[in-house]
Coordinates of N, CA, C and O in Angstrom, one line a residue:
M18 N 93.6 173.3 176.7 CA 94.3 173.0 177.9 C 95.7 173.6 177.9 O 96.4 173.5 177.0
N19 N 96.0 174.0 179.1 CA 97.4 174.6 179.3 C 98.3 173.7 180.0 O 97.8 172.8 180.8
I20 N 99.6 173.9 179.9 CA 100.6 173.0 180.5 C 101.6 173.9 181.2 O 102.1 174.9 180.6
K21 N 102.0 173.6 182.4 CA 103.1 174.2 183.1 C 104.0 173.2 183.7 O 103.5 172.2 184.3
V22 N 105.3 173.4 183.7 CA 106.3 172.5 184.2 C 107.0 173.1 185.4 O 107.4 174.3 185.3
F23 N 107.1 172.4 186.5 CA 107.8 172.8 187.7 C 108.9 171.9 188.0 O 108.7 170.6 187.9
N24 N 110.0 172.4 188.5 CA 111.1 171.5 189.1 C 111.2 171.9 190.5 O 111.5 173.0 190.9
I25 N 111.0 170.8 191.4 CA 111.2 171.0 192.8 C 112.5 170.4 193.2 O 112.7 169.2 193.3
R26 N 113.5 171.3 193.4 CA 114.8 170.9 193.8 C 114.8 170.4 195.2 O 114.1 171.0 196.1
L27 N 115.5 169.3 195.5 CA 115.5 168.7 196.8 C 116.4 169.3 197.9 O 116.2 169.0 199.1
N28 N 117.4 170.0 197.5 CA 118.3 170.6 198.5 C 117.6 171.7 199.3 O 116.7 172.4 198.8
K29 N 117.9 171.8 200.6 CA 117.2 172.6 201.5 C 117.2 174.1 201.1 O 116.2 174.8 201.4
E30 N 118.2 174.5 200.3 CA 118.3 175.9 199.9 C 117.1 176.3 199.0 O 116.7 177.4 199.0
F31 N 116.6 175.4 198.2 CA 115.6 175.7 197.2 C 114.3 175.0 197.4 O 113.3 175.5 196.8
C32 N 114.2 173.9 198.1 CA 113.0 173.1 198.1 C 111.8 173.9 198.5 O 110.7 173.8 197.8
Q33 N 111.8 174.5 199.7 CA 110.6 175.2 200.1 C 110.2 176.3 199.2 O 109.0 176.5 198.9
N34 N 111.1 177.1 198.6 CA 110.7 178.1 197.7 C 110.1 177.6 196.4 O 109.1 178.1 195.9
D35 N 110.7 176.5 195.9 CA 110.1 175.8 194.7 C 108.7 175.3 195.0 O 107.8 175.5 194.2
Q36 N 108.5 174.8 196.2 CA 107.2 174.3 196.5 C 106.2 175.4 196.7 O 105.0 175.4 196.2
D37 N 106.6 176.5 197.3 CA 105.7 177.7 197.4 C 105.3 178.3 196.1 O 104.1 178.6 195.9
I38 N 106.2 178.3 195.2 CA 105.9 178.8 193.8 C 104.8 177.9 193.2 O 103.9 178.4 192.6
M39 N 105.1 176.6 193.3 CA 104.1 175.7 192.7 C 102.7 175.8 193.4 O 101.7 175.8 192.7
N40 N 102.7 175.8 194.7 CA 101.5 175.9 195.4 C 100.7 177.2 195.1 O 99.5 177.1 195.0
T41 N 101.4 178.3 195.0 CA 100.7 179.5 194.6 C 100.1 179.4 193.2 O 98.9 179.8 193.0
F42 N 100.8 178.8 192.3 CA 100.2 178.5 191.0 C 99.0 177.6 191.1 O 97.9 177.9 190.5
L43 N 99.1 176.5 191.8 CA 98.0 175.6 191.9 C 96.7 176.2 192.5 O 95.6 175.8 192.1
D44 N 96.9 177.1 193.4 CA 95.8 177.8 194.0 C 95.1 178.7 193.0 O 93.9 179.1 193.2
S45 N 95.7 179.0 191.9 CA 95.2 180.0 191.0 C 94.5 179.4 189.7 O 94.0 180.1 188.9
V46 N 94.6 178.0 189.6 CA 94.1 177.3 188.5 C 93.2 176.1 188.8 O 93.1 175.7 190.0
I47 N 92.5 175.6 187.8 CA 91.8 174.3 188.0 C 92.7 173.2 187.3 O 93.0 173.3 186.1
V48 N 93.1 172.3 188.1 CA 94.0 171.3 187.7 C 93.2 170.1 187.0 O 92.3 169.6 187.6
N49 N 93.6 169.8 185.8 CA 93.0 168.7 185.1 C 93.8 167.4 185.3 O 93.2 166.3 185.5
L50 N 95.1 167.5 185.3 CA 95.9 166.3 185.4 C 97.3 166.7 185.8 O 97.8 167.8 185.4
T51 N 98.0 165.8 186.5 CA 99.5 166.1 186.8 C 100.3 164.8 186.4 O 99.7 163.7 186.4
S52 N 101.5 165.0 186.2 CA 102.5 164.0 186.0 C 103.8 164.3 186.6 O 104.2 165.5 186.6
T53 N 104.4 163.3 187.3 CA 105.6 163.6 188.0 C 106.7 162.6 187.6 O 106.4 161.5 187.2
N54 N 107.9 163.1 187.7 CA 109.0 162.2 187.4 C 110.2 162.7 188.3 O 110.5 163.9 188.4
F55 N 110.9 161.7 188.9 CA 112.1 162.0 189.7 C 113.3 162.1 188.8 O 113.5 161.1 188.0
V56 N 114.0 163.1 188.9 CA 115.2 163.3 188.0 C 116.5 163.4 188.8 O 116.5 164.1 189.8
T57 N 117.4 162.6 188.4 CA 118.7 162.6 189.0 C 119.8 163.0 188.0 O 119.9 162.5 186.9
T58 N 120.6 164.0 188.4 CA 121.7 164.5 187.5 C 122.9 164.4 188.4 O 122.9 164.2 189.6
A59 N 124.1 164.7 187.7 CA 125.3 164.7 188.5 C 125.4 165.8 189.5 O 126.0 165.7 190.6
S60 N 124.6 166.9 189.3 CA 124.7 168.0 190.2 C 123.5 168.2 191.1 O 123.6 168.8 192.2
T61 N 122.4 167.7 190.7 CA 121.2 167.9 191.6 C 120.1 166.9 191.3 O 120.1 166.3 190.2
D62 N 119.3 166.7 192.3 CA 118.1 165.8 192.2 C 116.9 166.6 192.4 O 116.8 167.6 193.2
Y63 N 115.8 166.3 191.6 CA 114.6 167.1 191.7 C 113.4 166.3 191.2 O 113.6 165.4 190.5
W64 N 112.2 166.8 191.6 CA 111.0 166.3 191.1 C 110.6 167.2 189.9 O 110.6 168.4 190.1
S65 N 110.3 166.7 188.8 CA 109.7 167.4 187.7 C 108.2 167.2 187.7 O 107.8 166.0 187.7
V66 N 107.4 168.2 187.7 CA 106.0 168.1 187.8 C 105.4 168.9 186.6 O 105.7 170.0 186.4
V67 N 104.6 168.1 185.8 CA 103.9 168.7 184.7 C 102.4 168.9 185.2 O 101.8 167.9 185.6
V68 N 101.9 170.1 185.0 CA 100.5 170.4 185.4 C 99.7 170.8 184.1 O 100.1 171.7 183.4
F69 N 98.7 170.0 183.9 CA 97.7 170.3 182.8 C 96.6 171.1 183.5 O 96.0 170.5 184.4
Y70 N 96.2 172.2 183.0 CA 95.3 173.1 183.8 C 94.4 173.9 182.9 O 94.7 174.1 181.7
K71 N 93.4 174.5 183.5 CA 92.6 175.5 182.9 C 92.6 176.7 183.9 O 92.6 176.4 185.1
S72 N 92.5 177.9 183.4 CA 92.5 179.0 184.3 C 91.1 179.0 185.0 O 90.1 178.5 184.4
K73 N 91.0 179.5 186.2 CA 89.7 179.6 186.8 C 88.7 180.5 186.0 O 87.5 180.3 186.0
K74 N 89.3 181.5 185.3 CA 88.5 182.3 184.5 C 87.8 181.6 183.3 O 86.6 181.7 183.0
E75 N 88.6 180.7 182.7 CA 88.1 179.8 181.6 C 86.9 179.0 182.1 O 85.9 178.8 181.5
V76 N 87.1 178.4 183.3 CA 86.1 177.5 183.8 C 84.9 178.3 184.3 O 83.7 177.9 184.0
A77 N 85.1 179.4 184.9 CA 84.0 180.3 185.3 C 83.1 180.7 184.1 O 81.9 180.8 184.2
Q78 N 83.8 181.0 183.0 CA 83.0 181.4 181.8 C 82.2 180.3 181.3 O 81.1 180.5 180.7
S79 N 82.6 179.0 181.5 CA 81.9 177.9 180.9 C 80.7 177.5 181.8 O 79.9 176.7 181.4
I80 N 80.7 177.9 183.1 CA 79.7 177.5 184.0 C 79.0 178.8 184.4 O 79.5 179.6 185.2
D81 N 77.8 179.0 184.0 CA 77.0 180.2 184.3 C 75.8 179.7 185.1 O 74.8 179.3 184.5
E82 N 75.9 179.7 186.4 CA 74.8 179.2 187.3 C 73.5 180.0 187.1 O 72.5 179.5 187.4
S83 N 73.6 181.2 186.5 CA 72.4 182.0 186.3 C 71.5 181.3 185.2 O 70.3 181.6 185.1
E84 N 72.1 180.4 184.5 CA 71.3 179.6 183.5 C 70.5 178.5 184.1 O 69.6 178.0 183.5
L85 N 70.7 178.3 185.4 CA 70.0 177.2 186.1 C 68.7 177.7 186.8 O 68.7 178.8 187.4
S86 N 67.7 176.9 186.7 CA 66.5 177.2 187.5 C 66.8 176.9 189.0 O 67.8 176.4 189.3
A87 N 65.8 177.3 189.8 CA 66.0 177.1 191.3 C 66.2 175.6 191.6 O 67.1 175.2 192.3
K88 N 65.4 174.8 190.9 CA 65.5 173.3 191.2 C 66.9 172.8 190.6 O 67.5 172.0 191.3
E89 N 67.3 173.3 189.5 CA 68.6 172.9 188.9 C 69.7 173.3 189.8 O 70.7 172.5 190.0
K90 N 69.7 174.5 190.4 CA 70.7 174.9 191.3 C 70.8 174.0 192.5 O 71.9 173.7 193.0
E91 N 69.6 173.6 193.0 CA 69.6 172.7 194.1 C 70.2 171.3 193.8 O 71.0 170.8 194.6
I92 N 69.9 170.8 192.6 CA 70.5 169.5 192.1 C 72.0 169.7 191.9 O 72.8 168.9 192.4
Y93 N 72.4 170.8 191.3 CA 73.9 171.1 191.1 C 74.6 171.1 192.5 O 75.7 170.5 192.6
K94 N 74.0 171.8 193.4 CA 74.6 171.9 194.8 C 74.7 170.5 195.4 O 75.7 170.1 196.0
A95 N 73.7 169.7 195.3 CA 73.7 168.3 195.8 C 74.7 167.4 195.1 O 75.4 166.7 195.8
L96 N 74.9 167.6 193.8 CA 76.0 166.8 193.1 C 77.3 167.3 193.6 O 78.2 166.4 193.8
K97 N 77.6 168.5 193.8 CA 78.9 169.0 194.3 C 79.1 168.5 195.7 O 80.2 168.0 196.0
I98 N 78.1 168.4 196.6 CA 78.3 167.9 197.9 C 78.6 166.4 197.8 O 79.6 165.9 198.5
W99 N 77.9 165.6 197.0 CA 78.2 164.2 196.8 C 79.6 164.0 196.4 O 80.4 163.2 196.9
R100 N 80.0 164.8 195.3 CA 81.4 164.6 194.8 C 82.4 165.0 195.8 O 83.4 164.3 196.0
N101 N 82.2 166.1 196.5 CA 83.2 166.5 197.5 C 83.3 165.5 198.7 O 84.4 165.3 199.2
E102 N 82.2 165.0 199.1 CA 82.3 164.0 200.2 C 83.0 162.7 199.7 O 83.7 162.1 200.5
L103 N 82.7 162.3 198.5 CA 83.4 161.1 198.0 C 84.9 161.3 197.8 O 85.7 160.5 198.2
A104 N 85.2 162.5 197.4 CA 86.7 162.9 197.2 C 87.3 162.9 198.6 O 88.5 162.3 198.7
Q105 N 86.7 163.4 199.6 CA 87.3 163.4 200.9 C 87.4 162.0 201.4 O 88.5 161.6 202.0
K106 N 86.4 161.2 201.2 CA 86.5 159.8 201.7 C 87.7 159.0 201.0 O 88.4 158.2 201.6
L107 N 87.9 159.3 199.7 CA 89.0 158.6 198.9 C 90.3 159.3 199.1 O 91.3 158.9 198.6
D108 N 90.3 160.5 199.8 CA 91.5 161.3 199.9 C 92.0 161.7 198.6 O 93.2 161.6 198.3
W109 N 91.1 162.2 197.7 CA 91.4 162.7 196.4 C 91.0 164.1 196.3 O 90.2 164.6 197.0
S110 N 91.5 164.8 195.2 CA 91.0 166.1 194.8 C 89.7 165.8 194.2 O 89.5 164.9 193.4
A111 N 88.7 166.7 194.4 CA 87.4 166.6 193.8 C 87.4 166.5 192.3 O 86.6 165.7 191.7
F112 N 88.3 167.2 191.6 CA 88.3 167.2 190.2 C 88.6 165.8 189.6 O 88.3 165.5 188.5
R113 N 89.2 164.9 190.4 CA 89.5 163.5 189.9 C 88.2 162.7 189.7 O 88.2 161.8 189.0
I114 N 87.2 163.1 190.4 CA 85.9 162.4 190.3 C 85.1 163.1 189.1 O 84.8 162.4 188.2
C115 N 84.8 164.4 189.3 CA 84.1 165.1 188.3 C 84.5 166.6 188.4 O 84.5 167.1 189.5
H116 N 84.6 167.3 187.3 CA 84.8 168.7 187.3 C 83.4 169.4 187.5 O 82.4 168.8 187.2
N117 N 83.4 170.6 188.0 CA 82.1 171.3 188.1 C 81.4 171.4 186.8 O 80.2 171.3 186.7
S118 N 82.2 171.5 185.7 CA 81.6 171.6 184.4 C 80.8 170.3 184.0 O 79.8 170.3 183.4
H119 N 81.4 169.1 184.5 CA 80.7 167.8 184.3 C 79.3 167.8 185.0 O 78.3 167.4 184.5
L120 N 79.4 168.3 186.3 CA 78.1 168.3 187.1 C 77.1 169.3 186.5 O 75.9 169.0 186.4
F121 N 77.6 170.4 186.0 CA 76.7 171.4 185.3 C 76.1 170.8 184.1 O 74.8 170.9 183.9
E122 N 76.8 170.1 183.3 CA 76.3 169.4 182.1 C 75.2 168.3 182.5 O 74.2 168.2 181.8
I123 N 75.5 167.6 183.6 CA 74.5 166.6 184.0 C 73.2 167.3 184.4 O 72.1 166.9 184.0
V124 N 73.3 168.4 185.1 CA 72.1 169.1 185.5 C 71.3 169.6 184.3 O 70.1 169.5 184.2
K125 N 72.1 170.2 183.3 CA 71.4 170.8 182.1 C 70.8 169.7 181.2 O 69.8 169.9 180.6
S126 N 71.5 168.5 181.1 CA 71.0 167.5 180.2 C 69.9 166.6 180.8 O 69.3 165.9 180.0
K127 N 69.8 166.6 182.1 CA 68.8 165.8 182.8 C 68.7 164.4 182.3 O 67.7 163.9 181.8
P128 N 69.8 163.6 182.5 CA 69.7 162.2 182.0 C 68.7 161.4 182.8 O 68.6 161.6 184.0
N129 N 68.0 160.5 182.1 CA 67.0 159.6 182.8 C 67.5 158.2 183.1 O 66.9 157.5 183.8
N130 N 68.7 157.9 182.5 CA 69.2 156.5 182.7 C 70.8 156.6 182.5 O 71.3 157.6 182.1
L131 N 71.4 155.5 182.8 CA 72.9 155.4 182.6 C 73.4 155.7 181.2 O 74.4 156.3 181.0
E132 N 72.6 155.2 180.2 CA 73.0 155.4 178.8 C 73.0 156.9 178.5 O 73.9 157.5 177.9
E133 N 72.0 157.7 178.9 CA 71.9 159.1 178.7 C 73.0 159.8 179.5 O 73.6 160.8 179.0
L134 N 73.3 159.3 180.7 CA 74.4 159.9 181.5 C 75.7 159.7 180.8 O 76.5 160.7 180.7
K135 N 75.9 158.5 180.3 CA 77.2 158.2 179.6 C 77.4 159.2 178.4 O 78.5 159.6 178.1
N136 N 76.3 159.6 177.8 CA 76.4 160.4 176.6 C 76.4 161.9 176.9 O 76.4 162.8 176.0
T137 N 76.4 162.2 178.2 CA 76.4 163.6 178.6 C 77.8 164.2 178.2 O 78.8 163.5 178.4
K138 N 77.8 165.4 177.7 CA 79.0 166.1 177.2 C 80.2 165.9 178.2 O 80.0 166.3 179.4
N139 N 81.3 165.4 177.8 CA 82.5 165.2 178.5 C 82.4 164.3 179.8 O 83.3 164.3 180.6
F140 N 81.4 163.5 179.9 CA 81.3 162.6 181.0 C 81.8 161.2 180.7 O 82.7 160.8 181.4
G141 N 81.2 160.6 179.8 CA 81.8 159.4 179.2 C 81.5 158.1 180.0 O 80.8 158.1 181.0
E142 N 82.0 157.0 179.4 CA 81.7 155.7 179.9 C 82.4 155.3 181.2 O 81.8 154.7 182.1
I143 N 83.6 155.7 181.4 CA 84.4 155.3 182.6 C 83.8 156.0 183.8 O 83.5 155.3 184.8
R144 N 83.5 157.3 183.7 CA 82.8 157.9 184.9 C 81.4 157.4 185.1 O 81.0 157.2 186.3
T145 N 80.7 157.0 184.1 CA 79.4 156.4 184.2 C 79.5 155.1 185.0 O 78.7 154.8 185.9
Q146 N 80.5 154.3 184.6 CA 80.7 153.0 185.3 C 81.0 153.2 186.8 O 80.5 152.5 187.6
K147 N 81.9 154.2 187.0 CA 82.3 154.4 188.4 C 81.3 155.1 189.3 O 81.1 154.7 190.5
Y148 N 80.6 156.1 188.7 CA 79.8 156.9 189.6 C 78.3 157.0 189.1 O 77.5 157.7 189.8
G149 N 78.0 156.3 188.0 CA 76.7 156.5 187.5 C 75.5 156.1 188.4 O 74.5 156.9 188.5
D150 N 75.6 155.0 189.1 CA 74.6 154.6 190.0 C 74.3 155.6 191.1 O 73.2 156.0 191.4
D151 N 75.4 156.2 191.6 CA 75.2 157.2 192.7 C 74.6 158.5 192.1 O 73.7 159.0 192.7
I152 N 75.0 158.9 190.9 CA 74.5 160.1 190.3 C 73.0 159.9 190.0 O 72.2 160.8 190.3
M153 N 72.7 158.8 189.4 CA 71.3 158.6 189.0 C 70.4 158.5 190.3 O 69.3 159.0 190.3
A154 N 70.9 157.9 191.3 CA 70.1 157.8 192.6 C 69.9 159.2 193.1 O 68.8 159.6 193.5
L155 N 70.9 160.1 193.0 CA 70.8 161.5 193.5 C 69.8 162.2 192.6 O 68.9 162.9 193.1
L156 N 69.9 162.1 191.3 CA 69.0 162.8 190.4 C 67.6 162.3 190.6 O 66.6 163.1 190.6
N157 N 67.4 161.0 190.8 CA 66.0 160.5 191.0 C 65.4 160.9 192.4 O 64.2 160.8 192.6
S158 N 66.2 161.4 193.3 CA 65.7 161.8 194.6 C 65.0 163.2 194.5 O 64.4 163.7 195.4
F159 N 65.2 163.9 193.3 CA 64.6 165.2 193.2 C 63.3 165.1 192.4 O 63.1 164.4 191.5

């Protein structure tokens, strides 16, 4: 995982430019996690933003949809739609629910129950508790 730190200065002279730089970067990567902190000094106030990310190239290499059968591609697409709709409903970024790589692993591992889903690579217990019933219902619909 990679890390990049941004400082968004609050004075009008720099604020928009700092935001534009950060937004351009965010458009070019897959964000895993962010952390923010408000910093006050004698001369300036700013937001410090730490971004933990993967490059889109790294993620693209780990997900090769050509490995999926036609049915698996259909399931993968349905999982992405479910995740994106839930993210929109919660007003979250989709990656906060599941990364594409998680959905890909679910499709490839074909879990039959919540225990198998929990043991899917990089998915884990917390995601299974939060989203397992929905995912299993979707998988069982195919």
